Structures are given as structure tokens and as C-alpha cells.
Coordinates of C-alpha atoms in Angstrom, one line a residue:
X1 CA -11.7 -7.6 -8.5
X2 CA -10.3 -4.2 -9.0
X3 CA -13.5 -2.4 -7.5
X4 CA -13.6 -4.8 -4.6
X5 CA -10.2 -4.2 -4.0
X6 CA -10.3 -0.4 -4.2
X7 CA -13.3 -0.4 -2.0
X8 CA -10.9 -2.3 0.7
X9 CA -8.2 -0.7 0.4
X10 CA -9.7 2.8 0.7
X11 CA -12.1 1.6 3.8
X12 CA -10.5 3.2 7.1
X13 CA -9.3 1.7 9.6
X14 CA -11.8 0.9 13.2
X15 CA -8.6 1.6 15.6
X16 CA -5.7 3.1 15.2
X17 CA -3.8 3.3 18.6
X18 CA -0.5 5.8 18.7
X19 CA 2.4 6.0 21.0
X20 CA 5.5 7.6 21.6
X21 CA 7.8 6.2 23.9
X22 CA 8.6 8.3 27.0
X23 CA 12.4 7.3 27.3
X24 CA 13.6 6.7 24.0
X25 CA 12.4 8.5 20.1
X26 CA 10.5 4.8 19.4
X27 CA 6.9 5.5 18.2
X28 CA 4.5 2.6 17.5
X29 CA 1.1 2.0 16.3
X30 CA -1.6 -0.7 16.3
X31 CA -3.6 -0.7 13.6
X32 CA -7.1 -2.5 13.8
X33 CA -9.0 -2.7 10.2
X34 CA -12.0 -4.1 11.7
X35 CA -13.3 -5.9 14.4
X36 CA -15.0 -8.9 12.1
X37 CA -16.1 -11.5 14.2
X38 CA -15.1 -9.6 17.5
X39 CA -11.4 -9.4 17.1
X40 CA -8.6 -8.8 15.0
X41 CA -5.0 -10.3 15.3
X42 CA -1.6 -9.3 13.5
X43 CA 1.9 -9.7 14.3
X44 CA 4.5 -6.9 16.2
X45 CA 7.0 -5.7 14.0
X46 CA 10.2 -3.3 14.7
X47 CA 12.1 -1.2 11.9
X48 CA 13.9 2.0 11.6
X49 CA 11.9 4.2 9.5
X50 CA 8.2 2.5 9.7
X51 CA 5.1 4.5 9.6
X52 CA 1.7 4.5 10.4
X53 CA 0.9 4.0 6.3
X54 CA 2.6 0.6 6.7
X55 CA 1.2 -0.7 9.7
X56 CA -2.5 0.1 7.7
X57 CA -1.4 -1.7 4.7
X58 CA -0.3 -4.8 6.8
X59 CA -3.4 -5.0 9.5
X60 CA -5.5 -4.8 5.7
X61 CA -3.1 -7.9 4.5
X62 CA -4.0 -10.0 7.9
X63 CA -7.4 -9.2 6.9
X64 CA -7.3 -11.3 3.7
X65 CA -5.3 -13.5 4.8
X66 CA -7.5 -14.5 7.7
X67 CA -9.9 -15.7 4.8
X68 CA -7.7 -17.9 4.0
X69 CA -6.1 -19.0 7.3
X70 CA -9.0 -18.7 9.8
X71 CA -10.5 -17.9 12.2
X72 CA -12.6 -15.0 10.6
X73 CA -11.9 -12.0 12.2
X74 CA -10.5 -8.7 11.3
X75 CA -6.9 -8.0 10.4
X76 CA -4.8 -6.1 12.4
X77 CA -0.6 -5.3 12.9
X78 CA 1.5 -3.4 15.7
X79 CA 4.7 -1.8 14.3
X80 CA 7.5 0.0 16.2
X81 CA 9.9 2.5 14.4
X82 CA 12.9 2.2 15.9
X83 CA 16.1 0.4 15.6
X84 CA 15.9 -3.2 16.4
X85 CA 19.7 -3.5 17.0
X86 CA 19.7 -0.6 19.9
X87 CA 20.9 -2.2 23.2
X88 CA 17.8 -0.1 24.7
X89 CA 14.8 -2.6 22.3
X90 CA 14.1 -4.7 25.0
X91 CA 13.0 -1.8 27.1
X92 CA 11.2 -0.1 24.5
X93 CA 9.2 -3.7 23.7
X94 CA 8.3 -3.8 27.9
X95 CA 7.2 -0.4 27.6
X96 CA 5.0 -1.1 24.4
X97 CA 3.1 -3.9 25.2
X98 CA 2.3 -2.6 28.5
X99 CA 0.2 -0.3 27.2
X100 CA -1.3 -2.2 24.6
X101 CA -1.9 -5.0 27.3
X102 CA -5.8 -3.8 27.3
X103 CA -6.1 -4.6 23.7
X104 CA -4.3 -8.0 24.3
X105 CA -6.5 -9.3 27.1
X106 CA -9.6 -8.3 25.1
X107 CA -9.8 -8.2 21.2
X108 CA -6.4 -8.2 19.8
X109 CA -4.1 -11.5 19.1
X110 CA -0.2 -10.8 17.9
X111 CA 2.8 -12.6 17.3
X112 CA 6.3 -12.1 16.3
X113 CA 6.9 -10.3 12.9
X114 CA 9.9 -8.5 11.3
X115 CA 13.0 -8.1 13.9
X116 CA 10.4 -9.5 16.8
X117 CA 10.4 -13.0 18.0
X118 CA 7.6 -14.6 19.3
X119 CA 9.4 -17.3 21.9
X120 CA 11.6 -15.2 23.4
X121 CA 10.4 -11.8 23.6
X122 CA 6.3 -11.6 22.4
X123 CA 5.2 -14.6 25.0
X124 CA 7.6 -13.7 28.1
X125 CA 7.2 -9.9 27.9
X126 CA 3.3 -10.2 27.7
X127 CA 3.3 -12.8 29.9
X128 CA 4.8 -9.8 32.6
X129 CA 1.8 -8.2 32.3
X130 CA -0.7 -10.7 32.9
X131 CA -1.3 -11.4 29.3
X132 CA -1.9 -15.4 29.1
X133 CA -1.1 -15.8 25.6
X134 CA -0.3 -13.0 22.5
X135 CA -3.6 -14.3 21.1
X136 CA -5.8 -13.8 24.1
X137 CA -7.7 -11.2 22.9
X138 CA -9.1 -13.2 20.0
X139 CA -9.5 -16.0 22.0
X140 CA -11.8 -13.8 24.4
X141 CA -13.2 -11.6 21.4
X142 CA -14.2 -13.9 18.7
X143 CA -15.1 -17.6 20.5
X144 CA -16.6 -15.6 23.8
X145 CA -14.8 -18.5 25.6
X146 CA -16.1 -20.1 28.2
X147 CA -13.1 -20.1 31.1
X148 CA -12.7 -23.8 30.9
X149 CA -12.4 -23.6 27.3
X150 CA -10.4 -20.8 27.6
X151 CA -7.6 -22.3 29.4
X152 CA -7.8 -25.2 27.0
X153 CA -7.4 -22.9 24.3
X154 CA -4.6 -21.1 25.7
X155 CA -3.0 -24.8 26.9
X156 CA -3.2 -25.3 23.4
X157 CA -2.0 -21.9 22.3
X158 CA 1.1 -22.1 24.4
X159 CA 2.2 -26.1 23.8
X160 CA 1.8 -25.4 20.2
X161 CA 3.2 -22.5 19.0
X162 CA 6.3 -23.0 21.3
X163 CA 6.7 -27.0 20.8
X164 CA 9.9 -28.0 20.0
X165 CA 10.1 -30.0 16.6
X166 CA 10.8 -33.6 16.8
X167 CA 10.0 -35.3 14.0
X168 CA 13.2 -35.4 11.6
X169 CA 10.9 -34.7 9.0
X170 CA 10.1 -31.3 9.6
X171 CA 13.6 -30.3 11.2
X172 CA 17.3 -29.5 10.0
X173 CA 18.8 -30.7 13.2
X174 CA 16.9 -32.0 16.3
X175 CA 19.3 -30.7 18.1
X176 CA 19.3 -27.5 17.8
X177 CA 15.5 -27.6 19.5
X178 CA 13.6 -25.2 16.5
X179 CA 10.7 -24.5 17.5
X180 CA 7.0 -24.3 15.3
X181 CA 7.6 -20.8 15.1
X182 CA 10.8 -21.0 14.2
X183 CA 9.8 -23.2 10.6
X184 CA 6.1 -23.3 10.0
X185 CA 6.2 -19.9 7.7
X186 CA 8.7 -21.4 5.7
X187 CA 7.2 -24.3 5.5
X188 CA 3.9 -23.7 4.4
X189 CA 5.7 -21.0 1.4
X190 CA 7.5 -24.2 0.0
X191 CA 4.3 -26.2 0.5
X192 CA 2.6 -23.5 -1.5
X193 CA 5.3 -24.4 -4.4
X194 CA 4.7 -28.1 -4.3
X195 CA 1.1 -27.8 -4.3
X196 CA 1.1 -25.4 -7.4
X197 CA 3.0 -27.9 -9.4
X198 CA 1.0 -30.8 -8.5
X199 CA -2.1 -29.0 -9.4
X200 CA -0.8 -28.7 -12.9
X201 CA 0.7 -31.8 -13.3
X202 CA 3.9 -30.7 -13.2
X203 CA 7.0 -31.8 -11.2
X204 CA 8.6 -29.4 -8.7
X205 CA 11.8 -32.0 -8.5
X206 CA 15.1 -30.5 -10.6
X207 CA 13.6 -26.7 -10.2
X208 CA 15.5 -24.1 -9.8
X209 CA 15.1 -22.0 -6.9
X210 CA 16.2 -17.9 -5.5
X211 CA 15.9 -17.0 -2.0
X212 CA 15.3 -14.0 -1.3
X213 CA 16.3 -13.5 2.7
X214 CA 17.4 -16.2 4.8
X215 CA 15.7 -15.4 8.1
X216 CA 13.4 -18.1 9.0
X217 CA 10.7 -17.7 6.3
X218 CA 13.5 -18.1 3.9
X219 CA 16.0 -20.1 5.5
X220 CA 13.2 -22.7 6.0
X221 CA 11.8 -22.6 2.8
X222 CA 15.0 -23.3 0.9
X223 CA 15.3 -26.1 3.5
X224 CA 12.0 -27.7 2.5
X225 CA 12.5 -27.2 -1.0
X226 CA 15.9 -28.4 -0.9
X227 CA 14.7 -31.9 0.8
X228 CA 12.0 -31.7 -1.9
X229 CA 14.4 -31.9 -4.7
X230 CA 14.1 -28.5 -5.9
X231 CA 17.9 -26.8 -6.5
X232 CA 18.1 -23.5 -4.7
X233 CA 20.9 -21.6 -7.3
X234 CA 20.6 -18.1 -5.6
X235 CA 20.4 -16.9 -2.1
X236 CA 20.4 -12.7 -1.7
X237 CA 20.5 -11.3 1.8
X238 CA 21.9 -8.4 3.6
X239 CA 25.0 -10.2 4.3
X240 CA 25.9 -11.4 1.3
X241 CA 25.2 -14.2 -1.2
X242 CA 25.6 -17.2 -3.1
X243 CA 24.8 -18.4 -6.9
X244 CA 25.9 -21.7 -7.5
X245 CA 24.2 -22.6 -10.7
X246 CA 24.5 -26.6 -11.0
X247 CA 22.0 -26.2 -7.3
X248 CA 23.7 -26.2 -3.9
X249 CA 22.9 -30.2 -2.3
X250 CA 20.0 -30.6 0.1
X251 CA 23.1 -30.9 2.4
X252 CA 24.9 -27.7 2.0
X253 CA 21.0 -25.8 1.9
X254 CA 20.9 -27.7 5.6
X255 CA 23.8 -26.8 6.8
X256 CA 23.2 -22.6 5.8
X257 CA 20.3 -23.2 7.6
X258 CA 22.1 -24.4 11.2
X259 CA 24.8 -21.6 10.6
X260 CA 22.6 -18.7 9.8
X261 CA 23.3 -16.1 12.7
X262 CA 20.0 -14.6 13.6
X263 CA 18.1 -13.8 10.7
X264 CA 21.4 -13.6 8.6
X265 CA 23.4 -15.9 6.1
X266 CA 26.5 -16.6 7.0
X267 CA 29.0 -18.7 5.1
X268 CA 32.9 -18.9 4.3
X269 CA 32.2 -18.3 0.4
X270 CA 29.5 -15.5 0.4
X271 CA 29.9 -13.1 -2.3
X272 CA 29.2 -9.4 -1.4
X273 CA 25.4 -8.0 -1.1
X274 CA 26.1 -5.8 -4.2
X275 CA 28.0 -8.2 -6.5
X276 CA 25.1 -11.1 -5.7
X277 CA 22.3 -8.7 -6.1
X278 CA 23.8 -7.8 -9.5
X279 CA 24.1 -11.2 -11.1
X280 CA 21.2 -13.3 -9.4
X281 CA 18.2 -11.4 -11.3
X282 CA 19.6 -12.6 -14.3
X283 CA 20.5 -16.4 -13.3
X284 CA 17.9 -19.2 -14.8
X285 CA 15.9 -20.3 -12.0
X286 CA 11.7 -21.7 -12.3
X287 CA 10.8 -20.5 -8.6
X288 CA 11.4 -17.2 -6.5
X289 CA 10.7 -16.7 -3.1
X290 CA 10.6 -13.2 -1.7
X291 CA 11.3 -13.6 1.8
X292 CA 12.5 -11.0 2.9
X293 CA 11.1 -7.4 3.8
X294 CA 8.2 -5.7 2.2
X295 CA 8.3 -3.9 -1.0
X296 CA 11.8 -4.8 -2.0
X297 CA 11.2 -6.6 -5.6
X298 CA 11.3 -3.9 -8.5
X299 CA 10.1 -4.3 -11.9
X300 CA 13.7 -4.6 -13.0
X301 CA 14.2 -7.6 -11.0
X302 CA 10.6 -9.2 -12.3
X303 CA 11.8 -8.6 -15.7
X304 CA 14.9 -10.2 -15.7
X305 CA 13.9 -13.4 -14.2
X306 CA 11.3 -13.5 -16.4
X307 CA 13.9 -13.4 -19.1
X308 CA 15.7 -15.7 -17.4
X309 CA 12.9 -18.4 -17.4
X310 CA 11.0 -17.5 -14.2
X311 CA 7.4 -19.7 -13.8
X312 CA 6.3 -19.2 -9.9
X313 CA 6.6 -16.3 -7.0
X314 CA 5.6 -17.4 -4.1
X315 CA 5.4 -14.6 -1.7
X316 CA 7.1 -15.4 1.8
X317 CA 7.3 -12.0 2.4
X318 CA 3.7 -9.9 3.1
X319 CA 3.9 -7.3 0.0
X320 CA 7.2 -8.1 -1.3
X321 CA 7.2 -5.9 -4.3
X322 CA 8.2 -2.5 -4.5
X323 CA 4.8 -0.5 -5.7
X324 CA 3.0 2.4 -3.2
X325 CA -0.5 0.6 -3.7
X326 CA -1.5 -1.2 -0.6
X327 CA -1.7 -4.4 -2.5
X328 CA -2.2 -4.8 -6.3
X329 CA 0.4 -2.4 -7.6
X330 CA 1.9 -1.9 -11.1
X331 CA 5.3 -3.9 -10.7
X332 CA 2.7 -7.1 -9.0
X333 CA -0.1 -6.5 -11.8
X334 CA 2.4 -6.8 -14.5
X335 CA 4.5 -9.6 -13.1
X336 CA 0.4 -11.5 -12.3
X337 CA 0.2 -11.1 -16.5
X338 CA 3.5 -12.7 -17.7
X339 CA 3.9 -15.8 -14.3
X340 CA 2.3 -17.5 -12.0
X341 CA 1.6 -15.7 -8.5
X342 CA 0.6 -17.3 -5.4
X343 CA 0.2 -13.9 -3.3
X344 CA 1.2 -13.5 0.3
X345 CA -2.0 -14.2 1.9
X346 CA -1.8 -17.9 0.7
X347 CA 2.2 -19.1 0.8
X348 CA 2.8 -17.4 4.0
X349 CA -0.1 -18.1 5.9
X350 CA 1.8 -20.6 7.6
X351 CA 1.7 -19.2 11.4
X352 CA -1.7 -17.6 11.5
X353 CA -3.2 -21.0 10.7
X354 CA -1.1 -22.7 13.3
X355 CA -2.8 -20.0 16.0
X356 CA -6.0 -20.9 14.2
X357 CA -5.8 -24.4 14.8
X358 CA -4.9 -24.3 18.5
X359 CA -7.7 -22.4 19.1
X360 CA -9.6 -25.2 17.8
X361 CA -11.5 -27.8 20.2
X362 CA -9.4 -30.9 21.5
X363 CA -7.1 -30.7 18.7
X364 CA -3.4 -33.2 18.2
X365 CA -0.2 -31.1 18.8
X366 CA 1.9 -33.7 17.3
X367 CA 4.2 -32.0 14.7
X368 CA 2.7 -34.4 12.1
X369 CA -0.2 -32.5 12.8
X370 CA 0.4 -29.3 12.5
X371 CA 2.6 -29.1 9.8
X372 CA -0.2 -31.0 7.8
X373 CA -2.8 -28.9 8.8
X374 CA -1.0 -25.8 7.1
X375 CA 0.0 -27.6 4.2
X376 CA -3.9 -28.9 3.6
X377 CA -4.8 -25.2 4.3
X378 CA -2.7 -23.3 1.4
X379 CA -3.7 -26.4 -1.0
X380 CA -7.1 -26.2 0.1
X381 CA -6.7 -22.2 -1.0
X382 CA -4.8 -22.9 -4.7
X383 CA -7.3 -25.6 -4.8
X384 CA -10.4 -23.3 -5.3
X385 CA -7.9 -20.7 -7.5
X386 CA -7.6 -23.4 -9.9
X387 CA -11.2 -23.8 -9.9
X388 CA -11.8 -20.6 -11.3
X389 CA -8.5 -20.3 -13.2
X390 CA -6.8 -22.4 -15.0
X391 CA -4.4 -20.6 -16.5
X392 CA -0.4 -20.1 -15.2
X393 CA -1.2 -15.9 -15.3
X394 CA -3.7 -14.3 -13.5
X395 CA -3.4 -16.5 -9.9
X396 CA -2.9 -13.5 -7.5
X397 CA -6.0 -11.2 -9.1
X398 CA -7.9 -14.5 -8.8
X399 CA -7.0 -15.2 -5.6
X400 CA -8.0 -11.3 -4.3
X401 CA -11.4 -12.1 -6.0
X402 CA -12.0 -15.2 -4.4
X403 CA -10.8 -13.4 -0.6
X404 CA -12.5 -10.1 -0.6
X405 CA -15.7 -11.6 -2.1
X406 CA -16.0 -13.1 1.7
X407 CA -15.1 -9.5 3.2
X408 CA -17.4 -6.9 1.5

């Protein structure tokens, strides 16, 4: 695995498209790893301080996680370096992917991604420029679509990602009209916890659960969880935190969910960012989910939750802990040896396999439907890592083998 994955990691990228904004100091990059299968798709991300080196390490984690998702084509990301609370970010975004409409129209597919959302700024703005869906470009690059079957493609593209969610099952509050985008990352992460318990026999109900980030990767994971009978005891986020050791009630996990403003918790009780982050790493939990940005978790924090009686990471965020490497860093490698991994590319997989299925022929859009088909995906994934190993160590070097055995 290791000489697979150096071989990966140290292949350069096909494209690497560079921009500088001509109004503001944003700078932004695309990042295509490869054109497999005649396209490559990745989500738009926006963050004071990104680089180029991030956006390559993240169009090589769409890559592998393609092999798990579908369809198979080549990885890809777009990331912006600049402040995503600026009054001037809508303007930037306008200016951004109207240059990089080519790419859209032709070979590249994106999405919403850190500080970006996909309803209500990735679809309308691109949509400006002529673009008919974010994921046009795979649709035209990789299935060479016919146009009838393109418009039913992007009919599908458009109903789906954007449906509203109906069915009480899969929503906090109809309501409040979330949308598939809004809870089918989160969704498929707490899947990915489910499904690794049942494999083993083992029942996920009485868990222990810390969130890490409560946008809506995390938010909705707890959410699942929560309704699943796991106890979510810690939530850390920028704004603050809770640890409520006895597990806070599938009720009170709900209602953080409705009141989170934006991608932030917000609650009457929340203890300060520095005294939660403090106290959580060392509170008993089974389950973590990393859901927040990239390279955050330190060994520190792996250690003491290990200590603490830690069993299961399952990665909401893409490369949540803290090591230079491009993927399989010290702080992962040694946390992979001691508990139970499912990496990125299989708990989070959650809204590239909902743009995969779309782009499937004549396929349901009922919300039954969808959220099944991700949660059959990431099973179908741990499924074939539990082939090969059986163990409770070892899962995220497994499933790297198993991935990048279908890319080199």
C-alpha cells in the first residue's frame, strides 16, 4: 500500500489552472489530477490562507474517493483564498466561475465545499453563465451524452441535488425545507458508523459520540446518530461547546441542529471554544467524527481519546488530521494501529454518490431513494474492507489498498 500510495501521491497533476482576481487580493486554483474517464469533478472551496498545495492534496482525495463513489473519473478541487465572510465574496465567486465556465461546460463537475454552498451560490451563479448544472462537464466528458440524455441527466442533476426532503425520516424539521445537499454528507458519515458495527456484530445503540464541527456534515451526523440511539457527549466548534456526559436526548441533538446559525453551533449553555476543547479529548466516548476542517486532529487529541476508550473515527471531514503528508501521515498511521478508521473517502462520500446516481439512466428521486443508495454505497465499500480485514486496526491502510489498486 505504501508504494502505491507514494506513487499517487507524488504523480503531478494534468491541469492546474491559476487566478488572481482583478478587483480584490482573492487568488484561486483548479486543480485537475487526471482526466480518467474524460473528466474529473471536485467541490469549490473558500478559506483565508489556502494554497495551491491544498487544492492538490484534495483534487488527489476526490480521486480515491471516486473509486468508491462513482462514476470513474479523475479527481479534481477549486479553492479560493480569501475570506469568506468579506461583504465583497459574492463578487469574487461571479468573477471566479466565469472564468472557469470553459472547464464547467466541458470536463470539470463541482459542488459546494468549505464556506461554499451549492443551492444558493454554486447552481445560480453558474447558471449566469450558461453553465446547466455544476456537474456539466462530467456529464459531457465522461458519458459523451447524447443531448436527449443530456437534459435527462441534468433534469436529474438539478431535481436531485436541490430536492427538498420530505420524508420525516431523513429530516429534523420538514419545515424548515433542508435540502439533499443540505444532509446527505452527514448522513452517509453516520451510515458509515452503523454499518461498521453491524459488520462486526456489534451494536452502535448506547455509544458514545464527539462531534467535531457542527456545519452540516456534522450537525447532520449527530442528528442521525442521535435518532439511531447513539449518545453524542461532546460537540467542539468554533463557537463553543457542549459535554454533557450521561448523552444529550435525540431531542436536544434535533433541536442544535434547527438552531445552528450557518455552519455554527449556537446554544444558551455553550461552554467557550477553549474550555470545551480542553476537556472533550479526554471525555469517554466509542465514536468520533471529524467534521470539521482539514488537518485539525493532532496526535494529542488521538491519544487521549484513545485513553479515554475511543473504538471508531469516521472521517466527515476530507483529511481531518493534522500531518503534512497528502494522506497517510504519522498522527493517521498511528491512530490506523491502535482503532478502527473508516477514512474520508468512504464516510463522506455521501454527495459525490448522490451526483453519481443522478447521472444514472431513469433513476427514482424519491428521498427513500437516494438516501439508500448512499448508504448501500459506503456499506458496499466496508463490505469488501472486511473482506480482506478483519481486524478493528488497520481499516484505513486497507481501504487505500483496495482504492488505489483500481487507479495505478
Amino acid at each position: 500500500m505504501r508504494e502505491l500510495l507514494q506513487k499517487f501521491e507524488n504523480k503531478k497533476p494534468e491541469i492546474v489552472f491559476e487566478w488572481n482576481d482583478a478587483e480584490t487580493e482573492a487568488r484561486g486554483w483548479v486543480v485537475i489530477n487526471s482526466l480518467r474517464g474524460g473528466a474529473a469533478g471536485g467541490g469549490t472551496r473558500m478559506r483565508p490562507g489556502l494554497d495551491k498545495r491544498e487544492v492538490e492534496s484534495l483534487a488527489k482525495t476526490m480521486e480515491v474517493k471516486f473509486s468508491v463513489s462513482g462514476p470513474p473519473i479523475g479527481g479534481a478541487k477549486s479553492g479560493i483564498d480569501f475570506d469568506p465572510q468579506d461583504p465583497r465574496k459574492r463578487g469574487v465567486l461571479e468573477r471566479w466561475f466565469k472564468v472557469v465556465t470553459p472547464l464547467l461546460k466541458n470536463y470539470y463537475g463541482t459542488g459546494g465545499d468549505l464556506n461554499i454552498d451549492e443551492i444558493h451560490e454554486v447552481i445560480p451563479i453558474t447558471e449566469d453563465y450558461g453553465v446547466w448544472h455544476p456537474q456539466e462537464g462530467v456529464v459531457t466528458g465522461h458519458f459523451h451524452a447524447r443531448e436527449n440524455e443530456k437534459i435527462q441527466q441534468i433534469g436529474q442533476l438539478r431535481m436531485g441535488v436541490s430536492k427538498v426532503v420530505e420524508d420525516p425520516k431523513f429530516t429534523p424539521d420538514p419545515a424548515k425545507k433542508y435540502v439533499i445537499a443540505d444532509m446527505i454528507t452527514g448522513y452517509g458519515v453516520a451510515m458509515s458508523v452503523m454499518h461498521y458495527y453491524d459488520l462486526r456484530g456489534d451494536s452502535y445503540r448506547g455509544k458514545r459520540a464527539i462531534i467535531q464541527g457542527w456545519g452540516n456534515v456534522g450537525a447532520a451526523a449527530a442528528y442521525y446518530l442521535a435518532q439511531a440511539g447513539v449518545k453524542v457527549v461532546g460537540i467542539v466548534d468554533t463557537a463553543g461547546g457542549i459535554i454533557n456526559t450521561e448523552g444529550l436526548t435525540a431531542k436536544e441533538v434535533t433541536q442544535l441542529f434547527i438552531e445552528k446559525v450557518g455552519n455554527k453551533l449556537s446554544a444558551g449553555n455553550l461552554m467557550s471554544f477553549d474550555e470545551v476543547n480542553n476537556k472533550v479529548w479526554d471525555t469517554p466516548a466509542e465514536i468520533f467524527l471529524p467534521c470539521a476542517a482539514s488537518r485539525l486532529v493532532t496526535q494529542n487529541q488521538v491519544d487521549r481519546m484513545v485513553k479515554a476508550g475511543l473504538e471508531v473515527i469516521a472521517c466527515g471531514a476530507n483529511v481531518p488530521f493534522a500531518d503534512a503528508e497528502i494522506f497517510f501521515g504519522p498522527i493517521m498511521a498511528d491512530a490506523d494501529k491502535k482503532i478502527s478508521i473508516i477514512p474520508d473517502f468512504v464516510s463522506n462520500c455521501g454527495m459525490a454518490r448522490v451526483f453519481a446516481y443522478c447521472m444514472e439512466k431513469n433513476v427514482e428521486l424519491s428521498d427513500e431513494a437516494i438516501f439508500a443508495d448512499t448508504s448501500n454505497t459506503i456499506k458496499r465499500a466496508l463490505e469488501e474492507i472486511y473482506k480482506r480485514n478483519k481486524t478493528n486496526i488497520n481499516l484505513a491502510e486497507t481501504g487505500f489498498e483496495i482504492a488505489l489498486e483500481q487507479l495505478i
